[in-house]
Amino acid sequence: MAIDGLFCARLAAELSSLAGAKIEKINQTGDEEIVLRLYGEGKRINLLLSASRQNARACLCGDDIPPQSPVPTSFCMLMRKHLQNGRVVAVFAPENQRIICIDTESRDELVYPCRRRIYAELMGKYSNVLLTDIDNDKVLGALYQTDITFAARTVLVGLPYEAPPKQDKLAPFSVGKEQFAALCEANSGRDSADFFLKTFLMFSPLTAREAAYRAGAAGKTVGECAAEKLWEGFISVLNAPTKPCRVLDGDGKAIAFSFIPLTQYGEGFKLI
């Protein structure tokens, strides 16, 4: 499943229930994975943060997780130093971003309170997990660091945290109906699904196609559809209920996953 901003917003809302949980242990189960062992509301649970280029994710797990690395990395040791025995304070997703932020509180060696933030950036080949100081937003460590010659963005210990480069797109929840109609007129020759994908933040190809399908515009250009119908499809996806599903083809093979119900797949496919 392609991870987009819409999914991250829903995921952060679900993970916000972790607020108040104690961080009992921190392990690294691979070069790209960190697992936080949490205790809250009378139960223990694992929060896995993966910066895998192929399968980046942030998810809750039971005990069926890979074994920890025999020798913890320096980043894992850093996470233990700053976070172990602390508590999760909040979980949120920055607006329009494919990032999950986890704010924590703990105490340092002198028993002074300290606040830290984990950034789980779920951005495909640019995925990363970083630890920062909330008070000055400086990077304390990261799974992947760049150097000062990297033009797009610098990730280095001791420097302020830099958000990923901004895209030249619009925030979907800030667009009104009149502005949307004007955008439709300006993009009349563009494919409707491509219009959603290239114009608005937070959309992936899958959710863009879903918006076009719900508008009755699948395979059509924007100019071939009424702006009112495109608006309805747009709003329908933004406000769709969170209901994970997967799509199976005729052979029972999963071909798509989504956090909202999909309607774009017709006869010969099964949604479960």
XYZ file of N, CA and C in Angstrom:
816
model
N 0.831 -1.196 0.000
C 0.000 0.000 0.000
C 0.867 1.247 0.000
N 0.564 2.181 -0.892
C 1.294 3.441 -0.909
C 0.914 4.269 0.321
N 1.909 4.758 1.025
C 1.660 5.567 2.219
C 1.558 7.026 1.793
N 0.425 7.637 2.060
C 0.244 9.045 1.732
C -0.110 9.832 2.991
N -0.279 11.138 2.836
C -0.570 11.989 3.976
C -1.908 11.682 4.620
N -2.880 11.277 3.822
C -4.191 10.933 4.374
C -4.070 9.734 5.311
N -3.312 8.728 4.868
C -3.104 7.550 5.712
C -2.364 7.909 6.991
N -1.316 8.728 6.896
C -0.530 9.079 8.078
C -1.367 9.833 9.108
N -2.272 10.686 8.641
C -3.146 11.401 9.571
C -4.040 10.422 10.332
N -4.576 9.421 9.623
C -5.425 8.410 10.286
C -4.593 7.542 11.231
N -3.397 7.188 10.782
C -2.527 6.347 11.610
C -2.147 7.062 12.899
N -1.782 8.329 12.807
C -1.406 9.086 14.000
C -2.574 9.193 14.976
N -3.772 9.359 14.447
C -4.953 9.437 15.314
C -5.150 8.126 16.072
N -4.872 7.010 15.404
C -4.997 5.704 16.059
C -3.904 5.505 17.108
N -2.677 5.899 16.767
C -1.552 5.715 17.691
C -1.582 6.707 18.853
N -2.410 7.732 18.759
C -2.479 8.713 19.853
C -2.951 8.080 21.161
N -3.563 6.900 21.063
C -3.990 6.192 22.276
C -2.801 5.723 23.110
N -1.592 5.797 22.562
C -0.391 5.384 23.294
C 0.061 6.439 24.303
N -0.513 7.621 24.255
C -0.117 8.682 25.184
C -0.241 8.185 26.628
N 0.801 8.379 27.392
C 0.834 7.928 28.781
C 1.551 6.606 28.974
N 1.805 5.881 27.899
C 2.468 4.573 28.008
C 3.941 4.748 28.384
N 4.430 3.833 29.195
C 5.840 3.857 29.596
C 6.689 3.139 28.567
N 7.862 3.683 28.276
C 8.807 3.057 27.339
C 9.728 2.153 28.154
N 9.462 0.852 28.105
C 10.214 -0.096 28.925
C 11.528 -0.521 28.281
N 11.486 -0.802 26.997
C 12.693 -1.275 26.302
C 12.733 -0.703 24.893
N 13.933 -0.631 24.352
C 14.123 -0.215 22.968
C 15.110 -1.176 22.325
N 14.689 -1.810 21.245
C 15.546 -2.756 20.544
C 15.601 -2.431 19.065
N 16.666 -2.869 18.427
C 16.781 -2.744 16.986
C 16.733 -4.134 16.400
N 15.745 -4.373 15.526
C 15.544 -5.713 14.975
C 16.112 -5.851 13.569
N 16.779 -4.835 13.095
C 17.399 -4.840 11.780
C 18.031 -3.489 11.520
N 18.711 -3.377 10.398
C 19.377 -2.114 10.093
C 18.404 -0.950 9.966
N 17.134 -1.255 9.644
C 16.172 -0.190 9.350
C 15.002 -0.159 10.320
N 15.053 -0.946 11.401
C 13.890 -1.070 12.283
C 14.250 -0.839 13.746
N 13.409 -0.059 14.405
C 13.495 0.168 15.846
C 12.177 -0.275 16.468
N 12.246 -0.983 17.599
C 11.036 -1.426 18.286
C 11.021 -0.848 19.693
N 9.940 -0.148 20.028
C 9.744 0.385 21.374
C 8.776 -0.534 22.114
N 9.234 -1.090 23.241
C 8.381 -1.924 24.086
C 7.667 -1.007 25.065
N 6.333 -0.925 24.962
C 5.544 0.017 25.758
C 4.652 -0.719 26.750
N 4.380 -0.035 27.859
C 3.441 -0.573 28.839
C 2.431 0.512 29.177
N 1.178 0.200 28.957
C 0.128 1.160 29.266
C -1.220 0.484 29.350
N -2.068 1.003 30.214
C -3.417 0.467 30.415
C -3.394 -1.026 30.731
N -2.390 -1.419 31.510
C -2.318 -2.795 31.982
C -1.833 -3.815 30.983
N -1.273 -3.379 29.857
C -0.792 -4.346 28.870
C 0.480 -3.834 28.210
N 1.240 -4.775 27.658
C 2.471 -4.454 26.942
C 2.249 -4.610 25.438
N 2.871 -3.735 24.690
C 2.731 -3.774 23.241
C 3.998 -3.225 22.609
N 4.283 -3.655 21.401
C 5.468 -3.207 20.685
C 5.083 -2.221 19.589
N 5.790 -1.123 19.530
C 5.624 -0.155 18.452
C 6.837 -0.257 17.540
N 6.608 -0.692 16.313
C 7.691 -0.873 15.352
C 7.769 0.339 14.427
N 8.962 0.878 14.286
C 9.216 1.996 13.378
C 10.235 1.528 12.350
N 9.835 1.484 11.096
C 10.713 0.980 10.044
C 10.978 2.059 9.009
N 12.251 2.204 8.644
C 12.652 3.130 7.585
C 13.036 2.368 6.327
N 12.467 1.182 6.156
C 12.756 0.372 4.978
C 12.379 1.121 3.706
N 13.248 1.086 2.718
C 12.956 1.752 1.446
C 11.774 1.104 0.740
N 11.564 -0.192 0.946
C 10.476 -0.893 0.275
C 9.217 -1.008 1.133
N 9.370 -0.957 2.456
C 8.216 -1.228 3.323
C 8.279 -0.381 4.592
N 8.446 0.912 4.438
C 8.468 1.794 5.606
C 7.111 1.756 6.292
N 7.130 1.773 7.629
C 5.855 1.690 8.340
C 6.048 2.048 9.805
N 4.940 2.359 10.451
C 4.868 2.510 11.899
C 3.636 1.727 12.319
N 3.821 0.701 13.127
C 2.686 -0.166 13.446
C 2.866 -0.814 14.817
N 1.743 -1.201 15.386
C 1.743 -1.923 16.650
C 1.864 -3.415 16.369
N 2.641 -4.102 17.185
C 2.871 -5.537 17.005
C 2.689 -6.252 18.341
N 2.387 -7.519 18.246
C 2.386 -8.356 19.442
C 3.812 -8.802 19.722
N 3.977 -10.030 20.107
C 5.312 -10.549 20.395
C 5.960 -11.196 19.179
N 5.231 -11.225 18.051
C 5.776 -11.869 16.855
C 6.600 -10.875 16.040
N 7.680 -10.409 16.648
C 8.584 -9.484 15.971
C 9.928 -10.173 15.757
N 10.720 -9.723 14.798
C 12.027 -10.341 14.580
C 12.902 -10.212 15.824
N 13.835 -11.143 16.024
C 14.741 -11.033 17.183
C 15.614 -9.791 17.077
N 15.988 -9.261 18.236
C 16.807 -8.059 18.229
C 18.221 -8.370 17.759
N 18.874 -7.355 17.240
C 20.248 -7.509 16.776
C 21.148 -7.852 17.956
N 22.092 -8.776 17.786
C 22.956 -9.175 18.909
C 23.804 -8.022 19.439
N 24.186 -7.109 18.561
C 24.971 -5.943 18.978
C 24.186 -4.692 18.604
N 23.675 -3.944 19.589
C 22.887 -2.747 19.275
C 23.737 -1.693 18.578
N 23.121 -0.992 17.643
C 23.830 0.062 16.931
C 23.947 1.302 17.819
N 24.740 2.246 17.373
C 24.907 3.483 18.145
C 23.600 4.246 18.229
N 22.777 4.179 17.172
C 21.491 4.884 17.217
C 20.547 4.235 18.218
N 20.557 2.914 18.275
C 19.725 2.212 19.260
C 20.167 2.574 20.677
N 21.450 2.615 20.915
C 21.964 2.991 22.230
C 21.587 4.425 22.580
N 21.608 5.292 21.596
C 21.204 6.679 21.818
C 19.738 6.752 22.204
N 18.899 6.001 21.511
C 17.462 5.972 21.832
C 17.244 5.465 23.255
N 17.986 4.443 23.640
C 17.858 3.921 25.005
C 18.253 4.974 26.033
N 19.333 5.681 25.757
C 19.822 6.699 26.691
C 18.781 7.780 26.932
N 18.120 8.224 25.874
C 17.218 9.362 25.975
C 15.767 8.995 26.276
N 15.357 7.768 25.925
C 13.929 7.458 25.980
C 13.545 6.377 26.986
N 14.454 5.444 27.260
C 14.080 4.307 28.098
C 13.648 4.762 29.484
N 12.529 4.182 29.932
C 11.867 4.510 31.203
C 11.144 5.853 31.169
N 11.097 6.467 30.007
C 10.288 7.668 29.847
C 8.865 7.294 29.473
N 8.093 8.304 29.087
C 6.698 8.066 28.718
C 6.361 8.758 27.399
N 5.436 8.146 26.686
C 4.907 8.776 25.478
C 3.930 9.869 25.899
N 4.114 11.058 25.373
C 3.254 12.192 25.713
C 2.192 12.414 24.647
N 2.592 12.324 23.392
C 1.654 12.579 22.296
C 2.154 11.918 21.020
N 1.212 11.605 20.146
C 1.523 11.091 18.806
C 0.693 11.906 17.815
N 1.339 12.429 16.790
C 0.621 13.235 15.805
C 1.339 13.183 14.468
N 0.644 13.625 13.436
C 1.225 13.718 12.094
C 1.247 15.185 11.688
N 2.401 15.741 11.348
C 2.430 17.116 10.852
C 1.517 17.257 9.637
N 0.864 18.378 9.537
C -0.128 18.584 8.488
C 0.464 18.338 7.096
N -0.239 17.526 6.336
C 0.085 17.244 4.928
C 1.359 16.424 4.735
N 1.937 15.875 5.799
C 3.211 15.167 5.697
C 3.049 13.661 5.894
N 3.974 12.910 5.326
C 4.026 11.449 5.539
C 4.987 11.166 6.699
N 4.665 11.747 7.850
C 5.537 11.659 9.028
C 4.673 11.392 10.255
N 5.161 10.505 11.118
C 4.539 10.284 12.420
C 5.499 10.809 13.480
N 5.024 11.713 14.325
C 5.831 12.275 15.413
C 5.392 11.679 16.743
N 6.369 11.284 17.547
C 6.100 10.718 18.867
C 6.857 11.556 19.891
N 6.118 12.290 20.711
C 6.732 13.122 21.742
C 6.836 12.332 23.044
N 7.977 12.467 23.709
C 8.215 11.718 24.941
C 8.751 12.638 26.037
N 8.616 12.188 27.257
C 9.211 12.860 28.417
C 9.969 11.834 29.240
N 11.167 12.199 29.685
C 11.975 11.318 30.533
C 12.867 12.194 31.402
N 13.852 11.584 32.058
C 14.783 12.341 32.884
C 16.207 11.976 32.506
N 17.080 12.972 32.551
C 18.469 12.730 32.185
C 19.261 12.192 33.373
N 20.586 12.126 33.226
C 21.435 11.552 34.267
C 21.371 12.339 35.581
N 21.054 13.617 35.491
C 20.942 14.461 36.684
C 19.499 14.605 37.149
N 18.648 13.755 36.623
C 17.235 13.684 36.984
C 16.458 14.945 36.563
N 16.995 15.695 35.634
C 16.251 16.822 35.094
C 15.306 16.309 34.003
N 14.098 16.870 33.937
C 13.176 16.428 32.884
C 13.690 16.824 31.500
N 13.490 15.960 30.531
C 13.884 16.268 29.160
C 12.808 15.760 28.206
N 12.624 16.497 27.163
C 11.589 16.175 26.184
C 12.239 15.847 24.847
N 11.826 14.734 24.287
C 12.389 14.273 23.028
C 11.265 13.973 22.034
N 11.619 14.056 20.744
C 10.640 13.755 19.695
C 11.251 12.778 18.699
N 10.497 11.739 18.390
C 10.874 10.794 17.342
C 10.122 11.189 16.075
N 10.859 11.323 14.998
C 10.251 11.529 13.681
C 10.368 10.222 12.901
N 9.233 9.606 12.600
C 9.222 8.432 11.720
C 8.754 8.913 10.354
N 9.707 9.092 9.449
C 9.408 9.630 8.126
C 9.165 8.466 7.166
N 7.919 8.307 6.741
C 7.518 7.154 5.926
C 7.404 7.603 4.474
N 8.550 7.800 3.842
C 8.578 8.454 2.537
C 9.326 7.630 1.492
N 9.010 6.350 1.408
C 9.621 5.511 0.383
C 11.130 5.446 0.528
N 11.843 5.721 -0.549
C 13.307 5.622 -0.515
C 13.949 6.711 0.341
N 13.171 7.705 0.752
C 13.688 8.757 1.628
C 13.275 8.547 3.092
N 12.785 7.368 3.433
C 12.331 7.088 4.793
C 13.483 7.188 5.788
N 13.129 7.563 7.022
C 14.152 7.722 8.055
C 13.471 7.717 9.418
N 14.260 7.477 10.455
C 13.813 7.642 11.843
C 14.829 8.538 12.524
N 14.340 9.630 13.120
C 15.222 10.600 13.758
C 14.786 10.839 15.190
N 15.746 11.233 16.024
C 15.478 11.628 17.403
C 15.940 13.065 17.573
N 15.056 13.924 18.114
C 15.411 15.329 18.296
C 15.081 15.785 19.708
N 15.674 16.918 20.074
C 15.363 17.596 21.327
C 14.210 18.547 21.043
N 13.091 18.368 21.731
C 11.916 19.190 21.455
C 12.184 20.667 21.738
N 12.928 20.957 22.789
C 13.101 22.353 23.208
C 13.869 23.196 22.193
N 14.843 22.599 21.505
C 15.575 23.372 20.492
C 15.471 22.755 19.091
N 14.742 21.634 18.992
C 14.487 20.951 17.714
C 15.772 20.555 16.992
N 16.836 20.307 17.762
C 18.081 19.856 17.134
C 18.116 18.336 17.044
N 18.744 17.856 15.997
C 18.848 16.421 15.758
C 19.858 15.811 16.725
N 19.425 14.784 17.440
C 20.317 14.051 18.342
C 20.881 12.806 17.666
N 20.136 12.257 16.730
C 20.590 11.063 16.021
C 19.578 10.673 14.962
N 20.001 9.815 14.036
C 19.124 9.360 12.954
C 19.644 8.049 12.395
N 18.731 7.257 11.884
C 19.157 6.024 11.218
C 20.014 6.347 10.008
N 19.619 7.378 9.280
C 20.364 7.796 8.101
C 20.697 9.273 8.205
N 21.965 9.614 8.029
C 22.391 11.005 8.031
C 22.937 11.377 6.656
N 22.813 12.649 6.318
C 23.401 13.153 5.082
C 24.670 13.920 5.449
N 25.286 14.561 4.477
C 26.400 15.454 4.774
C 26.043 16.855 4.296
N 26.887 17.798 4.567
C 26.566 19.191 4.275
C 26.530 19.485 2.777
N 26.994 18.548 1.959
C 26.972 18.765 0.514
C 25.652 18.319 -0.115
N 24.794 17.675 0.680
C 23.524 17.187 0.151
C 22.595 18.371 -0.066
N 22.203 18.605 -1.296
C 21.506 19.849 -1.642
C 20.071 19.901 -1.129
N 19.348 18.793 -1.208
C 17.916 18.834 -0.911
C 17.624 19.080 0.563
N 18.410 18.452 1.442
C 18.080 18.518 2.863
C 19.251 17.979 3.667
N 19.543 18.616 4.800
C 20.648 18.178 5.650
C 20.114 17.508 6.904
N 20.573 16.292 7.165
C 20.239 15.572 8.396
C 21.558 15.246 9.082
N 21.902 16.048 10.086
C 23.161 15.874 10.796
C 22.952 16.129 12.283
N 23.644 15.356 13.108
C 23.570 15.531 14.557
C 24.051 16.941 14.918
N 23.278 17.602 15.772
C 23.646 18.936 16.228
C 23.021 20.066 15.439
N 22.496 19.754 14.242
C 21.847 20.780 13.442
C 20.342 20.759 13.681
N 19.662 21.873 13.444
C 18.202 21.893 13.594
C 17.545 20.896 12.641
N 16.425 20.343 13.068
C 15.683 19.422 12.219
C 15.101 20.186 11.035
N 15.326 19.657 9.846
C 14.761 20.238 8.629
C 13.630 19.349 8.142
N 12.476 19.966 7.915
C 11.371 19.206 7.340
C 11.702 18.845 5.901
N 11.094 17.787 5.372
C 11.330 17.436 3.967
C 10.988 18.603 3.052
N 11.636 18.700 1.893
C 11.349 19.803 0.965
C 9.869 19.887 0.622
N 9.358 21.104 0.536
C 7.945 21.306 0.231
C 7.674 21.002 -1.236
N 6.491 20.452 -1.475
C 6.045 20.187 -2.840
C 5.152 21.334 -3.311
N 5.158 21.557 -4.589
C 4.355 22.635 -5.161
C 2.920 22.153 -5.382
N 2.263 21.860 -4.260
C 0.883 21.379 -4.292
C 0.078 22.105 -3.216
N -1.234 21.910 -3.251
C -2.127 22.572 -2.308
C -2.544 21.619 -1.196
N -2.734 22.186 0.003
C -3.243 21.398 1.124
C -4.733 21.147 0.889
N -5.153 19.894 0.770
C -6.542 19.616 0.365
C -7.603 20.144 1.317
N -7.328 20.117 2.611
C -8.347 20.537 3.567
C -8.503 22.054 3.636
N -7.613 22.783 2.974
C -7.715 24.253 2.963
C -8.325 24.780 1.666
N -8.683 23.890 0.755
C -9.251 24.295 -0.528
C -10.771 24.337 -0.431
N -11.339 25.478 -0.814
C -12.794 25.625 -0.822
C -13.382 25.243 -2.164
N -14.697 25.227 -2.213
C -15.398 24.776 -3.415
C -15.135 25.698 -4.610
N -15.111 27.000 -4.382
C -14.881 27.946 -5.477
C -13.457 27.815 -6.026
N -12.488 27.696 -5.142
C -11.108 27.525 -5.589
C -10.958 26.210 -6.345
N -11.636 25.170 -5.869
C -11.574 23.869 -6.539
C -12.120 23.976 -7.954
N -13.243 24.689 -8.129
C -13.832 24.851 -9.456
C -12.871 25.591 -10.392
N -12.171 26.602 -9.855
C -11.199 27.349 -10.659
C -10.033 26.446 -11.073
N -9.616 25.571 -10.170
C -8.535 24.631 -10.490
C -8.973 23.656 -11.577
N -10.222 23.234 -11.517
C -10.741 22.334 -12.550
C -10.714 23.015 -13.915
N -11.115 24.271 -13.951
C -11.126 25.009 -15.211
C -9.713 25.177 -15.766
N -8.746 25.406 -14.875
C -7.364 25.616 -15.305
C -6.688 24.319 -15.731
N -7.251 23.177 -15.333
C -6.654 21.873 -15.644
C -7.609 21.007 -16.454
N -8.391 21.620 -17.311
C -9.456 20.903 -18.021
C -8.926 19.776 -18.913
N -7.703 19.894 -19.408
C -7.174 18.871 -20.302
C -6.453 17.736 -19.606
N -6.345 17.809 -18.296
C -5.594 16.803 -17.546
C -6.486 15.627 -17.153
N -5.914 14.439 -17.125
C -6.641 13.271 -16.639
C -7.106 13.535 -15.206
N -8.315 13.128 -14.878
C -8.898 13.480 -13.584
C -8.111 12.914 -12.401
N -7.669 11.655 -12.495
C -6.884 11.073 -11.400
C -5.547 11.789 -11.266
N -4.941 12.118 -12.400
C -3.668 12.841 -12.381
C -3.858 14.241 -11.801
N -4.999 14.828 -12.040
C -5.328 16.143 -11.483
C -5.307 16.098 -9.956
N -5.958 15.108 -9.371
C -5.950 14.985 -7.900
C -4.547 14.742 -7.374
N -3.795 13.886 -8.054
C -2.460 13.504 -7.590
C -1.470 14.658 -7.678
N -1.498 15.388 -8.780
C -0.486 16.418 -9.019
C -0.857 17.782 -8.441
N -2.127 17.968 -8.065
C -2.562 19.277 -7.574
C -2.586 19.361 -6.057
N -2.875 18.243 -5.395
C -3.101 18.274 -3.958
C -2.097 17.405 -3.202
N -1.672 17.904 -2.053
C -0.866 17.115 -1.142
C -1.704 15.980 -0.562
N -1.035 15.009 0.031
C -1.651 13.922 0.806
C -2.243 12.790 -0.047
N -2.292 12.963 -1.376
C -2.860 11.917 -2.225
C -1.770 11.003 -2.775
N -2.066 9.705 -2.825
C -1.224 8.724 -3.515
C -1.938 8.365 -4.825
N -1.280 7.655 -5.737
C -1.983 7.243 -6.967
C -3.272 6.478 -6.688
N -3.277 5.635 -5.654
C -4.464 4.850 -5.345
C -5.617 5.731 -4.889
N -5.370 6.644 -3.953
C -6.459 7.504 -3.470
C -6.878 8.520 -4.531
N -5.956 8.912 -5.398
C -6.322 9.817 -6.495
C -7.269 9.106 -7.466
N -6.963 7.852 -7.792
C -7.859 7.090 -8.674
C -9.210 6.870 -8.012
N -9.200 6.664 -6.694
C -10.453 6.451 -5.973
C -11.327 7.706 -6.019
N -10.712 8.868 -5.843
C -11.467 10.123 -5.914
C -12.070 10.301 -7.304
N -11.295 9.991 -8.347
C -11.801 10.111 -9.712
C -12.947 9.130 -9.959
N -12.797 7.910 -9.456
C -13.840 6.904 -9.664
C -15.132 7.310 -8.945
N -15.004 7.796 -7.726
C -16.206 8.207 -6.982
C -16.890 9.403 -7.636
N -16.129 10.158 -8.410
C -16.710 11.301 -9.123
C -17.283 10.895 -10.477
N -17.138 9.616 -10.842
C -17.588 9.161 -12.144
C -16.685 9.650 -13.254
N -15.423 9.911 -12.914
C -14.494 10.512 -13.871
C -13.326 9.605 -14.213
N -13.390 8.335 -13.868
C -12.280 7.430 -14.151
C -12.017 7.354 -15.649
N -10.773 7.595 -16.052
C -10.411 7.535 -17.464
C -10.810 8.758 -18.264
N -11.330 9.766 -17.600
C -11.769 10.985 -18.280
C -10.891 12.166 -17.882
N -10.897 13.177 -18.734
C -10.193 14.406 -18.387
C -11.075 15.250 -17.466
N -10.456 16.219 -16.833
C -11.202 17.101 -15.933
C -12.298 17.848 -16.684
N -11.986 18.274 -17.911
C -12.958 19.018 -18.692
C -14.163 18.204 -19.115
N -14.046 16.884 -19.102
C -15.174 16.022 -19.486
C -16.112 15.756 -18.321
N -15.786 16.268 -17.169
C -16.586 16.012 -15.976
C -17.058 17.334 -15.371
N -18.180 17.288 -14.704
C -18.679 18.479 -14.016
C -17.834 18.724 -12.770
N -17.467 19.971 -12.544
C -16.658 20.319 -11.375
C -17.352 19.901 -10.083
N -18.681 19.967 -10.083
C -19.451 19.575 -8.897
C -19.236 18.103 -8.567
N -19.222 17.258 -9.594
C -19.006 15.830 -9.380
C -17.583 15.550 -8.912
N -16.614 16.251 -9.480
C -15.223 16.078 -9.050
C -15.057 16.515 -7.606
N -15.722 17.586 -7.220
C -15.684 18.051 -5.833
C -16.257 16.990 -4.898
N -17.362 16.371 -5.310
C -17.984 15.338 -4.471
C -17.053 14.146 -4.292
N -16.371 13.745 -5.372
C -15.415 12.646 -5.241
C -14.244 13.013 -4.360
N -13.773 14.229 -4.487
C -12.665 14.765 -3.685
C -13.015 14.739 -2.195
N -14.168 15.308 -1.857
C -14.611 15.374 -0.458
C -14.920 13.981 0.081
N -15.450 13.117 -0.786
C -15.790 11.758 -0.353
C -14.561 11.003 0.136
N -13.437 11.168 -0.559
C -12.203 10.487 -0.144
C -11.619 11.140 1.108
N -11.632 12.470 1.157
C -11.078 13.152 2.333
C -11.815 12.763 3.610
N -13.123 12.571 3.506
C -13.941 12.298 4.698
C -14.363 10.833 4.814
N -13.766 9.971 4.010
C -14.135 8.552 4.049
C -13.806 7.956 5.411
N -14.639 7.044 5.911
C -14.349 6.408 7.204
C -13.106 5.529 7.119
N -12.395 5.432 8.216
C -11.223 4.554 8.261
C -11.709 3.111 8.370
N -11.501 2.358 7.313
C -11.936 0.960 7.267
C -10.972 0.193 6.372
N -9.896 -0.350 6.971
C -8.883 -1.041 6.156
C -9.485 -2.155 5.309
N -8.989 -2.277 4.088
C -9.463 -3.339 3.213
C -8.333 -3.766 2.288
N -8.485 -4.918 1.703
C -7.570 -5.375 0.670
C -8.386 -5.909 -0.489
N -7.801 -5.838 -1.662
C -8.475 -6.247 -2.889
C -7.811 -7.513 -3.414
N -8.634 -8.535 -3.671
C -8.137 -9.798 -4.206
C -8.584 -9.953 -5.652
N -7.680 -10.481 -6.485
C -8.074 -10.752 -7.867
C -8.775 -12.102 -7.946
N -9.059 -12.557 -9.166
C -9.798 -13.806 -9.343
C -9.087 -15.025 -8.807
N -7.763 -14.943 -8.665
C -6.988 -16.073 -8.134
C -6.789 -15.976 -6.623
N -7.389 -14.985 -6.009
C -7.253 -14.815 -4.561
C -5.982 -14.107 -4.149
N -5.281 -13.505 -5.100
C -4.042 -12.790 -4.798
C -4.339 -11.337 -4.466
N -3.750 -10.861 -3.366
C -3.953 -9.465 -2.967
C -3.222 -8.546 -3.935
N -3.938 -7.576 -4.493
C -3.334 -6.653 -5.455
C -3.346 -5.212 -4.970
N -4.115 -4.933 -3.903
C -4.166 -3.563 -3.384
C -4.597 -3.591 -1.926
N -4.101 -2.615 -1.176
C -4.475 -2.435 0.222
C -4.846 -0.965 0.414
N -5.768 -0.709 1.306
C -6.163 0.677 1.547
C -6.683 0.843 2.967
N -6.630 2.086 3.464
C -7.146 2.404 4.794
C -8.593 2.873 4.725
N -9.138 3.037 3.512
C -10.544 3.388 3.321
C -11.170 2.376 2.371
N -12.502 2.227 2.384
C -13.136 1.296 1.448
C -12.903 1.738 0.002
N -12.522 0.802 -0.853
C -12.272 1.106 -2.262
C -13.479 0.719 -3.107
N -13.829 1.575 -4.054
C -14.956 1.300 -4.937
C -14.528 1.179 -6.397
N -13.246 1.420 -6.685
C -12.779 1.487 -8.069
C -12.598 0.126 -8.724
N -12.632 -0.957 -7.937
C -12.447 -2.304 -8.488
C -13.812 -2.950 -8.702
N -14.044 -3.431 -9.902
C -15.367 -3.961 -10.245
C -15.421 -5.465 -10.247
N -16.132 -6.005 -11.230
C -16.376 -7.439 -11.306
C -15.059 -8.204 -11.466
N -14.960 -9.325 -10.785
C -13.756 -10.144 -10.830
C -12.816 -9.885 -9.674
N -13.103 -8.866 -8.886
C -12.290 -8.546 -7.724
C -13.136 -8.676 -6.451
N -12.472 -8.950 -5.363
C -13.158 -9.125 -4.080
C -12.502 -8.261 -3.034
N -13.327 -7.524 -2.281
C -12.825 -6.690 -1.188
C -13.069 -7.384 0.137
N -12.033 -7.475 0.968
C -12.198 -8.066 2.292
C -11.549 -7.170 3.337
